[in-house]
Short mmCIF file of C-alpha atoms and ligand atoms in Angstrom, two decimals:
data_model
loop_
_atom_site.label_atom_id
_atom_site.label_comp_id
_atom_site.label_asym_id
_atom_site.label_seq_id
_atom_site.Cartn_x
_atom_site.Cartn_y
_atom_site.Cartn_z
CA MET A 1 -12.57 -23.34 51.89
CA SER A 2 -13.89 -26.83 52.94
CA ASP A 3 -17.64 -26.99 53.27
CA ALA A 4 -19.07 -26.22 56.59
CA SER A 5 -22.63 -27.43 56.13
CA VAL A 6 -25.38 -26.66 58.60
CA PRO A 7 -25.44 -29.54 61.01
CA ALA A 8 -29.05 -31.57 61.61
CA ALA A 9 -31.43 -29.51 63.49
CA ALA A 10 -31.89 -29.63 66.80
CA PRO A 11 -35.80 -28.61 67.33
CA LEU A 12 -36.25 -25.13 67.81
CA ARG A 13 -37.90 -24.19 70.98
CA LEU A 14 -39.23 -21.08 72.44
CA PHE A 15 -40.66 -18.92 75.64
CA ASN A 16 -44.39 -18.36 75.33
CA SER A 17 -45.16 -15.40 77.54
CA LEU A 18 -49.38 -16.93 76.97
CA THR A 19 -48.13 -20.34 78.49
CA ARG A 20 -45.53 -19.55 80.43
CA GLN A 21 -43.67 -22.48 78.95
CA LEU A 22 -41.03 -23.37 76.23
CA GLU A 23 -42.85 -24.63 73.34
CA PRO A 24 -41.36 -26.33 70.48
CA PHE A 25 -42.00 -23.77 67.16
CA GLN A 26 -44.74 -25.55 64.74
CA PRO A 27 -45.09 -22.64 62.32
CA VAL A 28 -48.36 -22.05 61.05
CA HIS A 29 -47.31 -22.16 57.13
CA ALA A 30 -45.29 -24.79 56.55
CA GLY A 31 -41.49 -23.83 56.05
CA GLU A 32 -42.53 -20.14 56.83
CA ALA A 33 -41.98 -17.95 59.98
CA ARG A 34 -43.88 -14.86 60.36
CA VAL A 35 -43.03 -12.40 63.11
CA TYR A 36 -43.76 -9.01 64.18
CA SER A 37 -41.97 -6.87 66.41
CA CYS A 38 -43.73 -3.72 68.31
CA GLY A 39 -41.29 -1.02 67.16
CA PRO A 40 -40.72 2.22 68.42
CA THR A 41 -42.27 5.48 69.19
CA VAL A 42 -40.57 7.92 67.16
CA TYR A 43 -40.91 11.07 69.79
CA ASN A 44 -37.59 10.61 70.69
CA TYR A 45 -34.36 8.59 70.40
CA PRO A 46 -33.94 5.62 71.48
CA HIS A 47 -32.18 4.48 74.56
CA ILE A 48 -29.93 1.37 74.46
CA GLY A 49 -32.61 -0.37 76.66
CA ASN A 50 -34.93 -0.04 73.37
CA MET A 51 -32.13 -1.12 71.34
CA ARG A 52 -32.08 -4.37 73.60
CA ALA A 53 -35.69 -5.32 72.13
CA TYR A 54 -34.22 -5.15 68.62
CA VAL A 55 -31.01 -7.16 68.95
CA PHE A 56 -33.42 -9.49 70.46
CA ALA A 57 -35.65 -9.92 67.88
CA ASP A 58 -32.93 -9.71 65.18
CA VAL A 59 -31.47 -13.17 66.90
CA LEU A 60 -34.94 -14.50 66.91
CA GLY A 61 -35.03 -13.74 63.00
CA ARG A 62 -31.67 -14.75 62.17
CA THR A 63 -32.20 -18.40 64.32
CA LEU A 64 -35.43 -18.47 62.06
CA SER A 65 -33.32 -17.83 58.78
CA PHE A 66 -30.57 -20.78 60.13
CA LYS A 67 -33.17 -23.22 60.80
CA GLY A 68 -34.37 -22.83 57.22
CA TYR A 69 -37.11 -20.66 57.53
CA LYS A 70 -38.33 -18.29 55.36
CA LEU A 71 -38.70 -15.11 57.57
CA THR A 72 -41.13 -12.45 57.16
CA HIS A 73 -40.42 -9.86 60.09
CA VAL A 74 -42.21 -6.49 60.11
CA ILE A 75 -41.39 -4.35 62.22
CA ASN A 76 -43.70 -1.05 62.93
CA ILE A 77 -42.74 2.69 63.64
CA THR A 78 -45.19 4.32 66.03
CA ASP A 79 -45.60 7.35 64.54
CA VAL A 80 -49.66 8.65 65.98
CA GLY A 81 -51.47 7.48 69.21
CA HIS A 82 -49.31 6.43 72.15
CA LEU A 83 -50.16 8.21 75.07
CA THR A 84 -47.23 9.19 77.35
CA ASP A 85 -49.15 6.62 80.47
CA ASP A 86 -48.91 3.14 78.33
CA ALA A 87 -52.44 2.92 80.53
CA ASP A 88 -54.23 5.11 78.26
CA ASP A 89 -53.90 7.92 80.13
CA GLY A 90 -52.29 11.59 79.38
CA GLU A 91 -51.13 12.80 76.11
CA ASP A 92 -49.83 11.65 72.85
CA LYS A 93 -46.19 11.39 73.07
CA MET A 94 -45.90 12.85 69.45
CA GLU A 95 -47.97 15.65 70.11
CA LYS A 96 -46.23 16.89 72.94
CA MET A 97 -42.45 16.31 71.62
CA ALA A 98 -44.04 18.23 68.71
CA ARG A 99 -44.92 20.54 70.97
CA ALA A 100 -41.93 21.06 72.99
CA GLU A 101 -39.66 21.22 70.03
CA ALA A 102 -41.83 23.35 68.23
CA ARG A 103 -42.08 21.38 64.90
CA SER A 104 -44.46 19.69 63.17
CA ILE A 105 -45.10 16.01 64.14
CA TRP A 106 -44.11 14.94 60.82
CA ASP A 107 -40.92 16.80 61.34
CA ILE A 108 -40.55 14.91 64.58
CA ALA A 109 -41.45 11.47 63.23
CA GLU A 110 -39.10 11.66 60.40
CA HIS A 111 -36.05 12.76 62.40
CA TYR A 112 -36.41 10.24 65.04
CA LYS A 113 -37.05 7.25 62.69
CA GLN A 114 -33.92 7.63 61.24
CA ALA A 115 -32.32 8.29 63.95
CA TYR A 116 -33.56 5.02 65.16
CA TRP A 117 -32.81 3.52 61.47
CA SER A 118 -29.20 4.66 62.40
CA ASP A 119 -28.92 2.61 65.24
CA VAL A 120 -30.31 -0.64 63.87
CA ARG A 121 -27.92 -0.56 61.34
CA ALA A 122 -24.78 0.57 63.53
CA LEU A 123 -26.29 -2.71 65.71
CA ASN A 124 -25.94 -4.41 62.32
CA ILE A 125 -29.87 -5.57 62.86
CA ARG A 126 -30.99 -7.04 59.68
CA GLN A 127 -33.46 -5.19 57.80
CA PRO A 128 -36.90 -6.41 58.08
CA ALA A 129 -39.13 -7.02 55.17
CA GLN A 130 -41.31 -4.51 55.90
CA TRP A 131 -41.20 -1.70 57.93
CA THR A 132 -45.16 -0.44 58.71
CA VAL A 133 -45.89 3.13 59.66
CA ALA A 134 -48.93 3.67 61.67
CA THR A 135 -50.30 6.74 59.78
CA ASP A 136 -50.44 4.59 56.74
CA TYR A 137 -52.46 2.49 58.07
CA VAL A 138 -55.72 5.07 59.69
CA PRO A 139 -58.03 3.32 57.12
CA GLN A 140 -57.59 0.00 57.75
CA MET A 141 -57.42 0.88 61.57
CA ILE A 142 -60.94 2.48 61.24
CA ALA A 143 -62.10 -0.61 59.08
CA PHE A 144 -60.83 -3.11 62.01
CA ALA A 145 -62.57 -0.91 64.77
CA GLN A 146 -65.92 -1.11 62.81
CA THR A 147 -66.13 -4.52 62.49
CA ILE A 148 -65.82 -5.16 66.04
CA ALA A 149 -67.29 -2.08 67.63
CA GLU A 150 -71.09 -2.96 67.58
CA LYS A 151 -70.32 -6.33 69.67
CA HIS A 152 -67.06 -5.24 71.61
CA CYS A 153 -67.28 -1.35 71.85
CA TYR A 154 -69.13 1.60 73.65
CA GLU A 155 -68.77 5.09 73.12
CA LEU A 156 -68.26 7.69 75.72
CA ASP A 157 -67.51 11.35 74.78
CA SER A 158 -63.71 11.22 74.67
CA GLY A 159 -63.32 8.10 71.55
CA LEU A 160 -64.31 4.81 71.06
CA TYR A 161 -63.73 1.99 73.83
CA PHE A 162 -62.98 -1.52 73.88
CA ASP A 163 -65.30 -3.45 76.37
CA VAL A 164 -62.83 -6.11 77.96
CA SER A 165 -65.33 -8.16 79.71
CA SER A 166 -66.67 -9.02 75.73
CA VAL A 167 -63.90 -11.50 75.45
CA ALA A 168 -63.02 -14.48 77.14
CA ASP A 169 -60.11 -14.35 79.54
CA TYR A 170 -58.78 -10.49 79.22
CA GLY A 171 -55.32 -10.17 80.72
CA ARG A 172 -54.26 -13.97 80.76
CA LEU A 173 -50.99 -12.67 79.28
CA ALA A 174 -50.16 -10.38 82.02
CA ARG A 175 -52.10 -12.84 84.49
CA ALA A 176 -54.64 -9.79 85.73
CA GLN A 177 -58.16 -9.77 86.37
CA THR A 178 -60.06 -7.80 84.12
CA ASP A 179 -61.81 -5.87 87.43
CA ASP A 180 -58.01 -5.27 89.07
CA GLY A 181 -57.69 -4.22 92.02
CA GLU A 182 -54.03 -3.24 91.04
CA GLY A 183 -55.40 0.09 90.15
CA ARG A 184 -53.12 0.07 87.25
CA ILE A 185 -55.37 1.94 84.65
CA GLU A 186 -56.45 5.64 85.49
CA ALA A 187 -60.50 5.61 85.35
CA VAL A 188 -62.06 7.36 82.24
CA GLU A 189 -65.46 8.85 83.53
CA GLY A 190 -68.15 6.21 82.26
CA LYS A 191 -65.95 3.08 81.32
CA ARG A 192 -67.45 0.21 82.03
CA ASN A 193 -64.32 -1.84 83.25
CA ALA A 194 -61.40 -0.31 84.79
CA ALA A 195 -58.89 -2.11 81.75
CA ASP A 196 -61.06 -0.73 79.25
CA PHE A 197 -59.13 1.53 76.47
CA ALA A 198 -59.85 3.60 73.90
CA ILE A 199 -59.28 2.33 70.59
CA TRP A 200 -60.28 5.81 68.76
CA ARG A 201 -59.84 8.76 70.16
CA LYS A 202 -62.03 11.78 69.87
CA THR A 203 -60.46 15.34 69.47
CA PRO A 204 -61.99 17.24 72.39
CA ALA A 205 -64.57 19.57 70.79
CA GLY A 206 -62.72 23.00 69.49
CA GLU A 207 -59.73 21.59 69.57
CA LYS A 208 -57.05 20.59 66.40
CA ARG A 209 -54.97 17.99 66.61
CA GLN A 210 -51.90 18.23 64.14
CA MET A 211 -52.73 14.49 63.45
CA GLU A 212 -56.49 13.98 62.81
CA TRP A 213 -58.90 11.73 61.04
CA ASP A 214 -62.23 11.55 60.26
CA SER A 215 -64.20 8.15 61.21
CA PRO A 216 -67.36 7.24 62.30
CA TRP A 217 -66.89 8.34 65.89
CA GLY A 218 -65.67 11.99 64.99
CA LYS A 219 -62.70 13.56 64.05
CA GLY A 220 -59.42 12.24 66.24
CA ALA A 221 -56.47 9.54 66.09
CA PRO A 222 -56.36 5.42 66.69
CA GLY A 223 -55.16 4.25 69.85
CA TRP A 224 -52.13 2.69 69.96
CA HIS A 225 -52.76 -0.95 70.44
CA LEU A 226 -55.31 -0.56 67.69
CA GLU A 227 -52.37 -0.04 65.73
CA CYS A 228 -50.48 -2.80 66.22
CA SER A 229 -53.50 -5.59 66.02
CA VAL A 230 -54.24 -4.02 62.50
CA MET A 231 -50.76 -3.59 61.07
CA SER A 232 -49.75 -6.84 62.27
CA GLY A 233 -53.23 -8.91 61.09
CA GLU A 234 -53.23 -6.79 57.83
CA VAL A 235 -49.55 -7.71 56.69
CA LEU A 236 -48.91 -11.26 58.45
CA GLY A 237 -52.67 -12.43 58.49
CA PHE A 238 -53.94 -13.95 61.79
CA PRO A 239 -53.10 -15.88 62.90
CA PHE A 240 -49.20 -15.80 62.51
CA ASP A 241 -46.12 -17.20 64.40
CA ILE A 242 -44.92 -14.66 66.72
CA HIS A 243 -45.20 -11.35 68.12
CA THR A 244 -42.74 -9.84 70.02
CA GLY A 245 -42.02 -6.33 72.38
CA GLY A 246 -40.01 -5.64 75.50
CA ILE A 247 -41.67 -7.15 78.76
CA ASP A 248 -43.07 -3.78 79.50
CA HIS A 249 -45.89 -4.95 76.81
CA ARG A 250 -46.65 -8.25 78.43
CA GLU A 251 -48.73 -5.82 80.93
CA ILE A 252 -50.85 -3.77 79.01
CA HIS A 253 -50.22 -3.23 75.38
CA HIS A 254 -50.32 -6.77 74.35
CA PRO A 255 -53.09 -7.88 76.50
CA ASN A 256 -55.19 -5.24 74.58
CA GLU A 257 -53.89 -6.49 71.11
CA ILE A 258 -54.78 -9.92 72.28
CA ALA A 259 -58.07 -8.72 73.16
CA GLN A 260 -58.77 -6.82 70.17
CA ASN A 261 -57.49 -9.63 68.18
CA GLN A 262 -59.85 -12.03 69.31
CA ALA A 263 -62.89 -9.69 68.96
CA PHE A 264 -61.80 -9.26 65.26
CA CYS A 265 -61.42 -13.11 64.75
CA CYS A 266 -64.85 -12.96 66.54
CA THR A 267 -66.58 -11.76 63.83
CA ASN A 268 -65.67 -15.38 62.19
CA GLY A 269 -66.89 -17.18 64.88
CA LEU A 270 -63.29 -17.49 66.65
CA ASP A 271 -63.58 -15.99 69.91
CA LEU A 272 -61.20 -18.38 71.74
CA PRO A 273 -58.63 -17.05 74.22
CA ALA A 274 -55.96 -19.51 71.81
CA ASN A 275 -56.66 -17.04 69.20
CA SER A 276 -54.76 -14.13 70.44
CA GLY A 277 -53.80 -13.37 66.66
CA ALA A 278 -50.28 -14.45 67.27
CA LYS A 279 -49.54 -18.83 68.27
CA ILE A 280 -46.31 -17.34 70.85
CA TRP A 281 -45.69 -14.14 72.21
CA MET A 282 -41.84 -13.56 73.28
CA HIS A 283 -40.77 -10.64 75.69
CA ASN A 284 -36.93 -9.26 76.16
CA ASN A 285 -36.70 -8.60 79.81
CA PHE A 286 -35.31 -5.13 80.73
CA LEU A 287 -31.82 -3.25 80.11
CA VAL A 288 -31.64 -1.51 83.65
CA GLU A 289 -29.00 1.36 84.90
CA ARG A 290 -28.52 2.11 88.36
CA SER A 291 -28.19 6.01 88.26
CA GLY A 292 -31.52 6.25 86.11
CA LYS A 293 -29.60 7.11 82.76
CA MET A 294 -32.01 4.74 80.72
CA SER A 295 -35.31 7.32 81.18
CA LYS A 296 -35.71 9.43 78.71
CA SER A 297 -36.68 12.09 80.84
CA SER A 298 -33.50 12.19 82.39
CA GLY A 299 -31.74 14.91 80.23
CA GLU A 300 -28.63 13.39 79.20
CA PHE A 301 -29.94 9.61 78.56
CA LEU A 302 -28.05 6.42 77.38
CA ARG A 303 -27.87 6.85 73.49
CA LEU A 304 -25.96 4.56 71.62
CA GLN A 305 -24.46 7.66 70.14
CA LEU A 306 -23.40 8.15 73.61
CA LEU A 307 -21.53 4.89 73.64
CA ILE A 308 -20.22 5.66 70.37
CA ASP A 309 -18.97 9.21 71.02
CA LYS A 310 -17.05 7.69 74.26
CA GLY A 311 -15.13 5.85 71.44
CA TYR A 312 -16.78 2.32 71.93
CA HIS A 313 -17.66 0.45 68.67
CA PRO A 314 -21.52 -0.10 68.60
CA LEU A 315 -20.84 -3.95 68.39
CA ALA A 316 -19.24 -4.07 71.44
CA TYR A 317 -23.22 -3.11 73.08
CA ARG A 318 -24.46 -5.86 70.77
CA MET A 319 -22.24 -8.53 72.38
CA MET A 320 -23.02 -6.96 75.84
CA CYS A 321 -26.76 -8.05 74.91
CA LEU A 322 -25.59 -11.38 73.71
CA GLN A 323 -23.51 -12.15 76.89
CA ALA A 324 -27.33 -12.38 78.35
CA HIS A 325 -30.32 -14.58 77.77
CA TYR A 326 -32.84 -12.12 76.15
CA ARG A 327 -35.33 -13.22 79.26
CA SER A 328 -33.09 -11.83 81.90
CA GLU A 329 -32.51 -8.54 83.13
CA LEU A 330 -29.29 -6.67 81.65
CA GLU A 331 -27.72 -4.59 83.80
CA PHE A 332 -25.26 -1.83 82.05
CA SER A 333 -22.30 -0.53 83.37
CA TRP A 334 -19.41 1.23 81.33
CA GLU A 335 -16.77 -1.91 83.01
CA GLY A 336 -19.53 -4.16 81.48
CA LEU A 337 -19.06 -2.51 78.18
CA GLY A 338 -15.22 -2.65 78.40
CA ALA A 339 -15.42 -6.14 78.86
CA ALA A 340 -17.53 -7.09 75.85
CA LEU A 341 -15.19 -4.97 73.57
CA THR A 342 -12.50 -6.71 74.87
CA ARG A 343 -14.01 -10.46 74.21
CA LEU A 344 -15.00 -8.73 70.72
CA LYS A 345 -11.27 -7.94 70.29
CA ARG A 346 -10.07 -11.40 70.83
CA MET A 347 -12.51 -12.93 68.51
CA LEU A 348 -11.59 -10.40 65.83
CA MET A 349 -7.40 -11.39 66.57
CA ALA A 350 -8.35 -14.80 66.28
CA LEU A 351 -10.53 -14.54 62.90
CA ARG A 352 -7.58 -12.20 61.91
CA LYS A 353 -4.81 -14.74 62.17
CA LEU A 354 -6.94 -17.31 60.65
CA ASP A 355 -7.26 -15.33 57.50
CA ASN A 356 -3.45 -15.24 57.39
CA ALA A 357 -2.58 -18.71 58.32
CA SER A 358 -2.66 -21.93 56.63
CA ASP A 359 -2.02 -25.57 57.67
CA PRO A 360 -2.71 -28.18 55.42
CA GLU A 361 -1.46 -31.11 57.38
CA ILE A 362 -4.20 -30.86 59.53
CA ASN A 363 -7.34 -32.27 58.18
CA THR A 364 -9.93 -32.83 60.23
CA SER A 365 -13.45 -30.96 60.85
CA LYS A 366 -14.80 -33.98 63.45
CA GLY A 367 -14.42 -31.42 66.26
CA LEU A 368 -15.34 -28.67 64.46
CA ALA A 369 -18.48 -30.02 63.25
CA GLY A 370 -19.43 -31.20 66.92
CA LEU A 371 -19.04 -27.44 67.76
CA LEU A 372 -21.12 -26.19 65.44
CA GLU A 373 -23.80 -28.97 66.64
CA LYS A 374 -23.96 -27.64 69.94
CA PHE A 375 -24.18 -24.00 69.29
CA GLN A 376 -27.61 -24.83 67.03
CA VAL A 377 -28.45 -26.45 69.89
CA ALA A 378 -27.91 -23.73 72.26
CA VAL A 379 -29.75 -21.04 69.91
CA SER A 380 -32.32 -23.72 69.18
CA ASP A 381 -32.95 -23.38 73.01
CA ASP A 382 -34.88 -20.31 73.24
CA LEU A 383 -32.15 -18.74 71.93
CA ASN A 384 -29.29 -19.18 74.21
CA THR A 385 -27.01 -16.35 72.95
CA PRO A 386 -24.74 -16.74 75.74
CA LEU A 387 -23.80 -20.39 75.65
CA ALA A 388 -23.66 -20.26 71.66
CA LEU A 389 -21.35 -17.57 71.80
CA THR A 390 -18.85 -19.61 73.95
CA PHE A 391 -18.76 -22.44 71.25
CA MET A 392 -18.13 -19.64 68.63
CA GLU A 393 -14.98 -18.83 70.72
CA GLU A 394 -14.36 -22.70 71.00
CA ALA A 395 -14.05 -22.59 67.41
CA LEU A 396 -12.33 -19.72 66.54
CA PHE A 397 -9.51 -21.12 68.96
CA TYR A 398 -9.87 -24.91 68.09
CA LYS A 399 -6.54 -26.34 67.06
CA LEU A 400 -7.19 -29.24 65.08
CA ALA A 401 -8.67 -27.92 62.01
CA GLN A 402 -7.82 -26.08 59.22
CA PRO A 403 -8.25 -22.23 58.75
CA GLY A 404 -10.89 -22.60 56.06
CA GLU A 405 -12.57 -24.49 58.06
CA LYS A 406 -12.81 -22.74 61.12
CA LEU A 407 -13.53 -19.56 58.89
CA ASN A 408 -16.33 -21.34 57.24
CA VAL A 409 -17.87 -22.46 60.89
CA VAL A 410 -17.37 -19.30 62.60
CA ASN A 411 -19.02 -17.69 59.00
CA LEU A 412 -22.04 -20.05 59.35
CA MET A 413 -22.31 -18.79 63.81
CA ASP A 414 -21.75 -15.13 62.80
CA GLN A 415 -25.32 -15.47 60.56
CA VAL A 416 -26.97 -15.80 63.87
CA LEU A 417 -24.96 -13.40 65.87
CA GLY A 418 -24.62 -10.79 63.72
CA LEU A 419 -21.27 -9.56 65.05
CA ASP A 420 -20.10 -8.81 62.18
CA LEU A 421 -16.58 -10.42 62.79
CA TYR A 422 -15.76 -10.26 58.60
CA MET A 423 -16.65 -6.58 58.08
CA ILE A 424 -14.87 -4.87 60.95
CA GLU A 425 -11.12 -4.14 61.16
CA ARG A 426 -8.94 -4.00 64.18
CA THR A 427 -8.43 -0.51 64.26
CA ASP A 428 -12.42 0.05 64.32
CA LEU A 429 -12.32 -1.64 68.12
CA ARG A 430 -9.73 1.24 69.53
CA ILE A 431 -11.76 3.15 72.20
CA ARG A 432 -11.65 6.58 70.58
CA PRO A 433 -13.70 9.31 72.47
CA LYS A 434 -15.11 12.38 70.00
CA ALA A 435 -13.97 14.70 72.30
CA ALA A 436 -10.43 13.74 71.74
CA THR A 437 -8.27 16.22 70.16
CA ILE A 438 -5.11 14.45 69.00
CA THR A 439 -5.63 12.56 65.21
CA GLU A 440 -5.12 9.07 64.52
CA ALA A 441 -2.23 10.34 62.56
CA GLU A 442 -0.29 12.26 65.25
CA ILE A 443 -0.66 9.17 67.30
CA GLU A 444 0.75 6.77 64.54
CA ALA A 445 3.86 9.21 63.74
CA THR A 446 4.71 9.83 67.77
CA LEU A 447 4.56 5.45 67.66
CA ILE A 448 6.37 5.05 64.95
CA ALA A 449 9.27 7.74 66.51
CA ARG A 450 9.09 6.17 69.78
CA LYS A 451 9.68 2.80 67.97
CA GLU A 452 13.09 4.10 66.26
CA ALA A 453 13.83 5.67 69.53
CA ARG A 454 13.76 2.27 71.35
CA ALA A 455 15.35 0.30 68.63
CA ALA A 456 18.44 3.11 69.06
CA LYS A 457 18.50 2.13 72.68
CA ASP A 458 17.38 6.26 72.91
CA PHE A 459 14.70 5.55 76.10
CA ALA A 460 14.89 8.90 77.65
CA ARG A 461 13.18 10.40 74.12
CA SER A 462 11.04 6.95 74.12
CA ASP A 463 9.86 7.87 77.62
CA ALA A 464 9.47 11.63 77.00
CA LEU A 465 7.70 10.56 73.47
CA ARG A 466 5.13 8.47 75.67
CA ASP A 467 4.87 11.14 78.40
CA GLU A 468 3.75 13.43 75.65
CA LEU A 469 1.03 11.23 74.60
CA ALA A 470 0.04 10.23 77.63
CA ALA A 471 -0.05 13.91 78.18
CA GLN A 472 -2.91 13.88 75.23
CA GLY A 473 -5.00 11.19 76.98
CA VAL A 474 -3.36 8.45 75.05
CA ASP A 475 -2.59 5.39 77.01
CA VAL A 476 0.35 3.60 75.15
CA MET A 477 -0.20 -0.48 75.35
CA ASP A 478 3.53 -2.26 75.15
CA GLY A 479 3.30 -5.44 74.80
CA ASP A 480 -0.41 -5.38 74.72
CA PRO A 481 -1.78 -9.20 74.16
CA LEU A 482 -5.09 -7.95 71.77
CA GLY A 483 -1.92 -5.91 69.70
CA TRP A 484 -4.14 -3.03 70.18
CA GLU A 485 -0.92 -0.41 71.21
CA TRP A 486 -2.87 2.50 72.67
CA LYS A 487 -6.37 3.47 73.68
CA LEU A 488 -7.65 6.71 74.22
CA ALA A 489 -8.43 7.71 78.20
P1 AMP F 501 -41.12 2.09 72.96
O1 AMP F 501 -40.82 3.15 71.81
O2 AMP F 501 -41.43 3.37 74.15
O3 AMP F 501 -42.20 1.44 72.45
O4 AMP F 501 -40.05 0.96 73.29
C1 AMP F 501 -39.67 0.72 72.16
C2 AMP F 501 -39.44 -1.14 72.75
O5 AMP F 501 -38.35 -1.10 73.58
C3 AMP F 501 -40.39 -1.80 73.39
O6 AMP F 501 -40.61 -3.34 72.88
C4 AMP F 501 -40.03 -1.72 74.81
O7 AMP F 501 -41.17 -3.07 75.74
C5 AMP F 501 -38.70 -1.98 74.62
N1 AMP F 501 -38.11 -1.64 76.02
C6 AMP F 501 -38.29 -0.45 76.92
N2 AMP F 501 -37.58 -0.03 77.65
C7 AMP F 501 -36.59 -1.32 77.90
C8 AMP F 501 -35.44 -1.57 78.43
N3 AMP F 501 -34.92 -0.42 79.54
N4 AMP F 501 -35.03 -2.48 78.21
C9 AMP F 501 -35.41 -3.09 76.96
N5 AMP F 501 -36.33 -3.05 76.16
C10 AMP F 501 -36.76 -2.39 76.83
ZN1 ZN F 502 -47.06 -2.85 69.36
#
């Protein structure tokens, strides 16, 4: 293979939700990028909308690596403290599910953490440097709360509350007011401000929670917002570079994290709005689905496994995510997923042709270098993956370059997009629902028999074999330009 190297760097610009502007990425520590992503609450399976948040964080991390930064990415696992209502009301999601499934919280957490990790692998999301698990950090959470308690918190019967009026410019991330008239947060009796939130929730007298710890404020559990402040600060150090999450977190969870971070830094004389813990806060927009299948309370909700069971390769979903900019809403549909799969197939077909092709006469890489440059400009422009994808396709189909060079360039591009084109096989991309009873061996055998019949001009038999397959849900695709020969209905 010839040597295609990463082209001259276009400056990386990222959209900072704090300023609602594109900003140049200027690392806190030269040459490094430290990123924290709010991870899942492991009380249920993630839906594919949740997984969009991690595909986005993965593309961000891959882009930072591609641009030469030494990346430290942390994703947390929330196994305690997240209430059923993000606005600090209701029950602990984990406790509720443990009761519903009659299992221990630890069992629930382990089961759904593994399920989440399985989706992470299936979507070719790179392993972060560290997975921080909330229950491993409770002593640090108590210490953090103690640091800020005196100046920023007050105690009620139900817990230790954070006074949002004690920090400068609370809620600027959400563009919300402290005394919000939106009624977005339920009143707890005695709260000083409607937006105040519990950073430590006391176990009510006479009750026992499955997960509870001793603290200066009595037995109880940490608040969800406290967890992320502590884990991000502990592992990455304040200030770190980038904090990510879904756009819903821009409204409550992240403003509350920021308030705590400010309070914490305030003990070092740094209660400045600019001192938000992370320099850049990034948010992916939502994956939506019209019929409400995205809601975990809707019975059969959209899990990655459902897509797989219906016969779609999980990377078709990754492709679907990449086709939209992370800040745009993305609507899920099965047709859309099918189209993403077809696009993936076309790319794979082109790549496989390169594997076999060789044309030593052609010896120019100028055009390819130009495409690589355009590609890196696109991803450097706030992760414009829809545009970057088109340059990857152009490189794959580019006529005036040697196959080896193309392979090299496409490989570099795929380090950012993570479609894993080198690892998947053509046959992996066939649609094959789990419910299908016919085996691939049977399909292949019938197709061979059909080919023989056609060679012998026995068209009646050929048609009969085709009908036989159709009766079992197999659609034979003669002359399929993508060469996939069949699909299961
Ligand atoms: P949770 O487990 O509820 O904390 O959610 C995990 C991540 O998924 C968070 O970053 C959420 O903001 C994000 N998220 C939730 N719903 C969606 C959705 N429909 N589309 C994209 N991201 C989502
Ligand atoms: Zn968080």
